């Protein structure tokens, strides 16, 4: 984890002309995420977004060759992060009493990683580091740098800072687990704020379904007292909504938006 943070920092501090070699294409690579229009206010952050698992889906042209340990570190981190996410996903499915406790593990076999860099900002009151959203996968495993708070989660209408714990990871629930659990597990709205004095790096691993996957509430969770809260959809349909609507992507699948939460 420490090595991962170190190489992320070394990469983001490279001169811009070296980083643009990995410039974003079709949502993968280095740049700004979620740019929908020319006049939108942009987030106060840079992003490197990579597919890391399974290995054959990696697009190596976006993987920085500098610092020299970059690729090896991300590969090793990917193996560990998948091991941890599989354990989490198994326990969550078991806790929901899904018929197959390995159901989530099978569905969320693809992992993408975002490395965000938030430079210090002279007027943090005027910008948002990363604007409010819910993550679009099953779960997210987030590694934060120690010593600077940036992540906030929304609870009962308030923004609560999530203090980094040395050696700790944050696990967020994403929209796909919300749907399959029929709303029992809620995806968490969160954002990152900029900091006046210090810069900050975060590394998020998103466990995603395949593009072709069909997503919908597990039928064993539906009964008279728990009616269906979401309709079935294809992962690709969700992604279209994500890139068009931005950060309220899951709304389209709610059967009754007021009750599905
Ligand atoms: O920087 C953070 O802590 C949040 C990152 C995040 O939410 C994301 O990459 O989806
Ligand atoms: Fe997020």
Short mmCIF file of C-alpha atoms and ligand atoms in Angstrom, two decimals:
data_model
loop_
_atom_site.label_atom_id
_atom_site.label_comp_id
_atom_site.label_asym_id
_atom_site.label_seq_id
_atom_site.Cartn_x
_atom_site.Cartn_y
_atom_site.Cartn_z
CA UNK A 1 0.00 0.00 0.00
CA UNK A 2 2.82 2.36 0.86
CA UNK A 3 4.61 1.55 -2.38
CA UNK A 4 1.38 2.13 -4.31
CA UNK A 5 0.97 5.60 -2.81
CA UNK A 6 4.61 6.37 -3.51
CA UNK A 7 4.51 5.48 -7.19
CA UNK A 8 1.18 7.29 -7.64
CA UNK A 9 2.77 10.42 -6.25
CA UNK A 10 5.86 10.04 -8.41
CA UNK A 11 3.68 9.70 -11.49
CA UNK A 12 1.44 12.70 -10.83
CA UNK A 13 4.44 14.90 -10.14
CA UNK A 14 6.01 14.13 -13.52
CA UNK A 15 6.00 17.03 -15.98
CA UNK A 16 2.74 17.36 -17.88
CA UNK A 17 4.29 16.52 -21.24
CA UNK A 18 5.29 13.09 -19.94
CA UNK A 19 1.85 12.39 -18.51
CA UNK A 20 -0.10 13.39 -21.63
CA UNK A 21 1.46 10.42 -23.42
CA UNK A 22 -1.17 8.49 -21.49
CA UNK A 23 -3.98 10.93 -22.29
CA UNK A 24 -7.48 9.65 -21.84
CA UNK A 25 -9.26 7.85 -24.71
CA UNK A 26 -12.63 6.17 -24.29
CA UNK A 27 -12.60 6.74 -20.54
CA UNK A 28 -9.20 5.15 -19.91
CA UNK A 29 -5.90 6.98 -19.31
CA UNK A 30 -4.77 10.29 -17.82
CA UNK A 31 -6.86 13.47 -17.68
CA UNK A 32 -10.15 14.71 -16.25
CA UNK A 33 -13.12 12.46 -15.70
CA UNK A 34 -16.75 13.33 -16.32
CA UNK A 35 -16.39 16.08 -18.87
CA UNK A 36 -19.82 16.43 -20.43
CA UNK A 37 -19.73 19.93 -21.84
CA UNK A 38 -17.44 22.86 -22.54
CA UNK A 39 -19.03 25.17 -19.99
CA UNK A 40 -19.25 22.79 -17.09
CA UNK A 41 -17.26 23.58 -13.95
CA UNK A 42 -14.45 21.04 -13.77
CA UNK A 43 -13.32 19.15 -10.72
CA UNK A 44 -10.13 20.27 -8.97
CA UNK A 45 -8.30 17.04 -9.69
CA UNK A 46 -6.38 14.97 -12.20
CA UNK A 47 -7.13 11.35 -12.84
CA UNK A 48 -5.36 8.28 -14.17
CA UNK A 49 -7.91 5.56 -14.89
CA UNK A 50 -6.81 2.01 -15.72
CA UNK A 51 -8.39 -1.42 -16.09
CA UNK A 52 -6.30 -3.66 -13.84
CA UNK A 53 -8.14 -7.01 -13.71
CA UNK A 54 -8.45 -9.42 -15.40
CA UNK A 55 -4.90 -9.10 -16.74
CA UNK A 56 -5.93 -9.70 -20.37
CA UNK A 57 -8.18 -6.63 -20.34
CA UNK A 58 -5.38 -4.24 -19.44
CA UNK A 59 -4.58 -1.57 -21.99
CA UNK A 60 -0.88 -1.26 -21.48
CA UNK A 61 -0.52 1.88 -23.58
CA UNK A 62 -2.09 3.79 -20.69
CA UNK A 63 0.20 2.25 -18.08
CA UNK A 64 2.98 4.70 -17.27
CA UNK A 65 6.53 3.48 -17.88
CA UNK A 66 7.71 5.99 -15.28
CA UNK A 67 8.39 5.66 -12.41
CA UNK A 68 10.03 2.36 -13.29
CA UNK A 69 8.26 0.44 -10.51
CA UNK A 70 4.85 1.68 -11.63
CA UNK A 71 3.64 -1.36 -13.60
CA UNK A 72 4.97 -3.98 -11.24
CA UNK A 73 3.47 -2.21 -8.22
CA UNK A 74 0.05 -1.84 -9.81
CA UNK A 75 0.11 -5.51 -10.86
CA UNK A 76 0.92 -6.65 -7.36
CA UNK A 77 -1.62 -4.30 -5.83
CA UNK A 78 -4.28 -5.59 -8.26
CA UNK A 79 -3.79 -9.17 -7.05
CA UNK A 80 -4.12 -8.15 -3.40
CA UNK A 81 -7.08 -5.87 -4.04
CA UNK A 82 -8.92 -8.64 -5.89
CA UNK A 83 -8.25 -11.06 -3.07
CA UNK A 84 -9.69 -8.60 -0.55
CA UNK A 85 -12.67 -7.64 -2.70
CA UNK A 86 -13.55 -11.29 -3.26
CA UNK A 87 -13.59 -11.86 0.48
CA UNK A 88 -15.76 -8.81 1.05
CA UNK A 89 -18.13 -9.69 -1.78
CA UNK A 90 -18.49 -13.24 -0.51
CA UNK A 91 -19.36 -12.06 3.00
CA UNK A 92 -21.83 -9.51 1.71
CA UNK A 93 -23.65 -12.09 -0.41
CA UNK A 94 -23.72 -14.48 2.52
CA UNK A 95 -25.07 -11.76 4.76
CA UNK A 96 -27.87 -11.10 2.27
CA UNK A 97 -28.62 -14.86 2.16
CA UNK A 98 -28.23 -14.98 -1.59
CA UNK A 99 -28.69 -18.53 -2.90
CA UNK A 100 -25.12 -18.57 -4.19
CA UNK A 101 -22.73 -16.84 -1.78
CA UNK A 102 -20.18 -16.50 -4.57
CA UNK A 103 -22.65 -14.64 -6.77
CA UNK A 104 -21.08 -11.22 -6.26
CA UNK A 105 -17.58 -12.64 -6.74
CA UNK A 106 -18.65 -13.98 -10.14
CA UNK A 107 -20.40 -10.80 -11.19
CA UNK A 108 -17.74 -8.30 -10.09
CA UNK A 109 -14.65 -9.83 -11.64
CA UNK A 110 -13.41 -6.73 -13.45
CA UNK A 111 -11.42 -4.17 -11.53
CA UNK A 112 -10.58 -0.66 -12.67
CA UNK A 113 -8.45 1.70 -10.75
CA UNK A 114 -8.60 5.47 -10.51
CA UNK A 115 -5.73 7.48 -9.12
CA UNK A 116 -6.85 10.97 -8.24
CA UNK A 117 -4.50 13.83 -7.60
CA UNK A 118 -5.88 16.91 -5.86
CA UNK A 119 -3.39 19.80 -5.94
CA UNK A 120 -3.44 22.31 -3.08
CA UNK A 121 -6.06 24.92 -3.84
CA UNK A 122 -5.81 28.60 -2.83
CA UNK A 123 -9.62 28.88 -2.69
CA UNK A 124 -11.03 25.50 -1.65
CA UNK A 125 -14.33 27.24 -0.94
CA UNK A 126 -14.81 27.85 -4.67
CA UNK A 127 -14.16 24.40 -6.08
CA UNK A 128 -14.86 20.75 -5.45
CA UNK A 129 -12.01 18.25 -5.68
CA UNK A 130 -14.29 15.55 -7.01
CA UNK A 131 -17.98 16.34 -7.20
CA UNK A 132 -20.64 14.32 -5.46
CA UNK A 133 -21.41 10.89 -6.90
CA UNK A 134 -22.05 7.27 -6.09
CA UNK A 135 -19.63 4.70 -7.49
CA UNK A 136 -20.94 2.69 -10.41
CA UNK A 137 -19.60 -0.77 -9.61
CA UNK A 138 -20.25 -3.36 -6.91
CA UNK A 139 -17.83 -2.18 -4.25
CA UNK A 140 -14.88 0.22 -4.24
CA UNK A 141 -11.71 -0.26 -2.25
CA UNK A 142 -10.16 3.11 -1.55
CA UNK A 143 -6.64 3.83 -0.40
CA UNK A 144 -6.10 7.35 0.92
CA UNK A 145 -2.92 9.14 1.84
CA UNK A 146 -2.46 9.74 5.54
CA UNK A 147 -2.51 13.16 7.07
CA UNK A 148 -4.92 15.01 4.81
CA UNK A 149 -8.69 14.70 4.82
CA UNK A 150 -10.52 15.03 1.53
CA UNK A 151 -13.17 12.34 1.27
CA UNK A 152 -16.64 13.12 2.62
CA UNK A 153 -19.70 10.90 2.70
CA UNK A 154 -23.30 12.08 2.78
CA UNK A 155 -25.23 10.99 5.84
CA UNK A 156 -28.70 12.34 6.63
CA UNK A 157 -28.01 15.35 4.45
CA UNK A 158 -24.67 16.26 6.07
CA UNK A 159 -21.19 15.80 4.65
CA UNK A 160 -19.10 13.71 7.04
CA UNK A 161 -15.30 13.67 6.58
CA UNK A 162 -13.69 10.24 6.39
CA UNK A 163 -10.41 10.41 8.30
CA UNK A 164 -7.65 8.34 6.74
CA UNK A 165 -6.52 5.56 9.09
CA UNK A 166 -2.85 4.63 8.61
CA UNK A 167 -2.74 1.16 7.04
CA UNK A 168 -6.51 1.22 6.53
CA UNK A 169 -8.74 1.09 3.46
CA UNK A 170 -12.22 2.49 2.90
CA UNK A 171 -14.80 0.22 1.30
CA UNK A 172 -17.68 1.91 -0.46
CA UNK A 173 -20.83 0.27 -1.77
CA UNK A 174 -21.63 1.02 -5.38
CA UNK A 175 -24.83 1.16 -7.42
CA UNK A 176 -24.65 -2.45 -8.67
CA UNK A 177 -24.72 -3.94 -5.18
CA UNK A 178 -27.59 -1.59 -4.33
CA UNK A 179 -29.59 -2.96 -7.25
CA UNK A 180 -28.82 -6.67 -6.76
CA UNK A 181 -29.56 -6.37 -3.03
CA UNK A 182 -32.83 -4.64 -4.03
CA UNK A 183 -31.84 -1.63 -1.95
CA UNK A 184 -30.78 -3.47 1.22
CA UNK A 185 -27.26 -2.19 0.73
CA UNK A 186 -27.30 1.43 -0.38
CA UNK A 187 -24.62 2.95 -2.54
CA UNK A 188 -23.05 5.83 -0.71
CA UNK A 189 -22.98 9.37 -2.02
CA UNK A 190 -19.54 10.89 -1.59
CA UNK A 191 -17.23 13.61 -2.83
CA UNK A 192 -13.69 14.87 -2.27
CA UNK A 193 -12.90 18.43 -1.26
CA UNK A 194 -9.74 20.36 -2.08
CA UNK A 195 -7.32 21.44 0.60
CA UNK A 196 -5.62 24.80 0.95
CA UNK A 197 -2.17 23.72 2.12
CA UNK A 198 -1.68 20.13 1.12
CA UNK A 199 -2.14 18.11 -2.00
CA UNK A 200 -3.74 14.69 -1.78
CA UNK A 201 -3.76 11.39 -3.64
CA UNK A 202 -6.40 8.69 -3.52
CA UNK A 203 -6.38 5.32 -5.25
CA UNK A 204 -9.76 3.66 -5.80
CA UNK A 205 -10.28 0.11 -7.11
CA UNK A 206 -13.78 -0.43 -8.54
CA UNK A 207 -15.09 -3.99 -8.81
CA UNK A 208 -17.31 -3.98 -11.87
CA UNK A 209 -19.49 -6.35 -13.85
CA UNK A 210 -18.74 -7.07 -17.51
CA UNK A 211 -20.28 -4.75 -20.05
CA UNK A 212 -22.62 -7.49 -21.25
CA UNK A 213 -23.80 -8.47 -17.78
CA UNK A 214 -27.49 -8.35 -16.96
CA UNK A 215 -28.07 -6.66 -13.60
CA UNK A 216 -31.20 -6.80 -11.49
CA UNK A 217 -32.42 -7.53 -7.98
CA UNK A 218 -31.76 -11.10 -6.78
CA UNK A 219 -35.12 -12.87 -7.04
CA UNK A 220 -34.66 -14.63 -3.68
CA UNK A 221 -34.85 -11.19 -2.02
CA UNK A 222 -38.20 -10.32 -3.55
CA UNK A 223 -41.42 -11.23 -1.78
CA UNK A 224 -44.67 -9.60 -0.71
CA UNK A 225 -43.10 -7.42 1.95
CA UNK A 226 -40.07 -6.64 -0.24
CA UNK A 227 -41.34 -5.65 -3.66
CA UNK A 228 -39.05 -5.14 -6.61
CA UNK A 229 -37.35 -1.74 -6.37
CA UNK A 230 -35.30 -1.78 -9.58
CA UNK A 231 -35.85 -3.10 -13.05
CA UNK A 232 -33.34 -5.31 -14.82
CA UNK A 233 -30.89 -3.67 -17.19
CA UNK A 234 -27.71 -4.34 -19.05
CA UNK A 235 -24.49 -3.00 -17.61
CA UNK A 236 -23.88 -1.13 -20.86
CA UNK A 237 -27.22 0.68 -20.44
CA UNK A 238 -26.16 1.81 -16.99
CA UNK A 239 -22.82 3.03 -18.33
CA UNK A 240 -24.57 5.13 -20.96
CA UNK A 241 -26.61 6.71 -18.22
CA UNK A 242 -23.45 7.25 -16.16
CA UNK A 243 -21.60 9.08 -18.89
CA UNK A 244 -24.63 11.12 -19.96
CA UNK A 245 -26.35 11.97 -16.72
CA UNK A 246 -23.21 12.00 -14.69
CA UNK A 247 -23.62 11.15 -11.16
CA UNK A 248 -27.20 10.08 -10.62
CA UNK A 249 -26.93 7.21 -13.03
CA UNK A 250 -28.96 4.67 -11.11
CA UNK A 251 -32.16 6.73 -11.16
CA UNK A 252 -33.23 5.26 -14.50
CA UNK A 253 -33.58 1.79 -13.02
CA UNK A 254 -35.64 2.71 -9.96
CA UNK A 255 -39.19 1.48 -10.24
CA UNK A 256 -40.51 3.95 -7.73
CA UNK A 257 -37.80 6.56 -7.10
CA UNK A 258 -39.29 7.83 -3.83
CA UNK A 259 -39.42 4.43 -2.14
CA UNK A 260 -36.21 2.92 -3.52
CA UNK A 261 -34.12 5.51 -1.69
O1 LIG B 1 -10.47 10.95 -3.50
C1 LIG B 1 -11.31 10.28 -2.90
O2 LIG B 1 -11.20 9.98 -1.72
C2 LIG B 1 -12.54 9.83 -3.61
C3 LIG B 1 -12.27 9.13 -4.90
C4 LIG B 1 -13.53 8.61 -5.51
O3 LIG B 1 -14.59 8.77 -4.98
C5 LIG B 1 -13.53 7.88 -6.78
O4 LIG B 1 -12.45 7.73 -7.38
O5 LIG B 1 -14.61 7.44 -7.20
FE1 LIG B 2 -16.13 7.57 -5.83
#
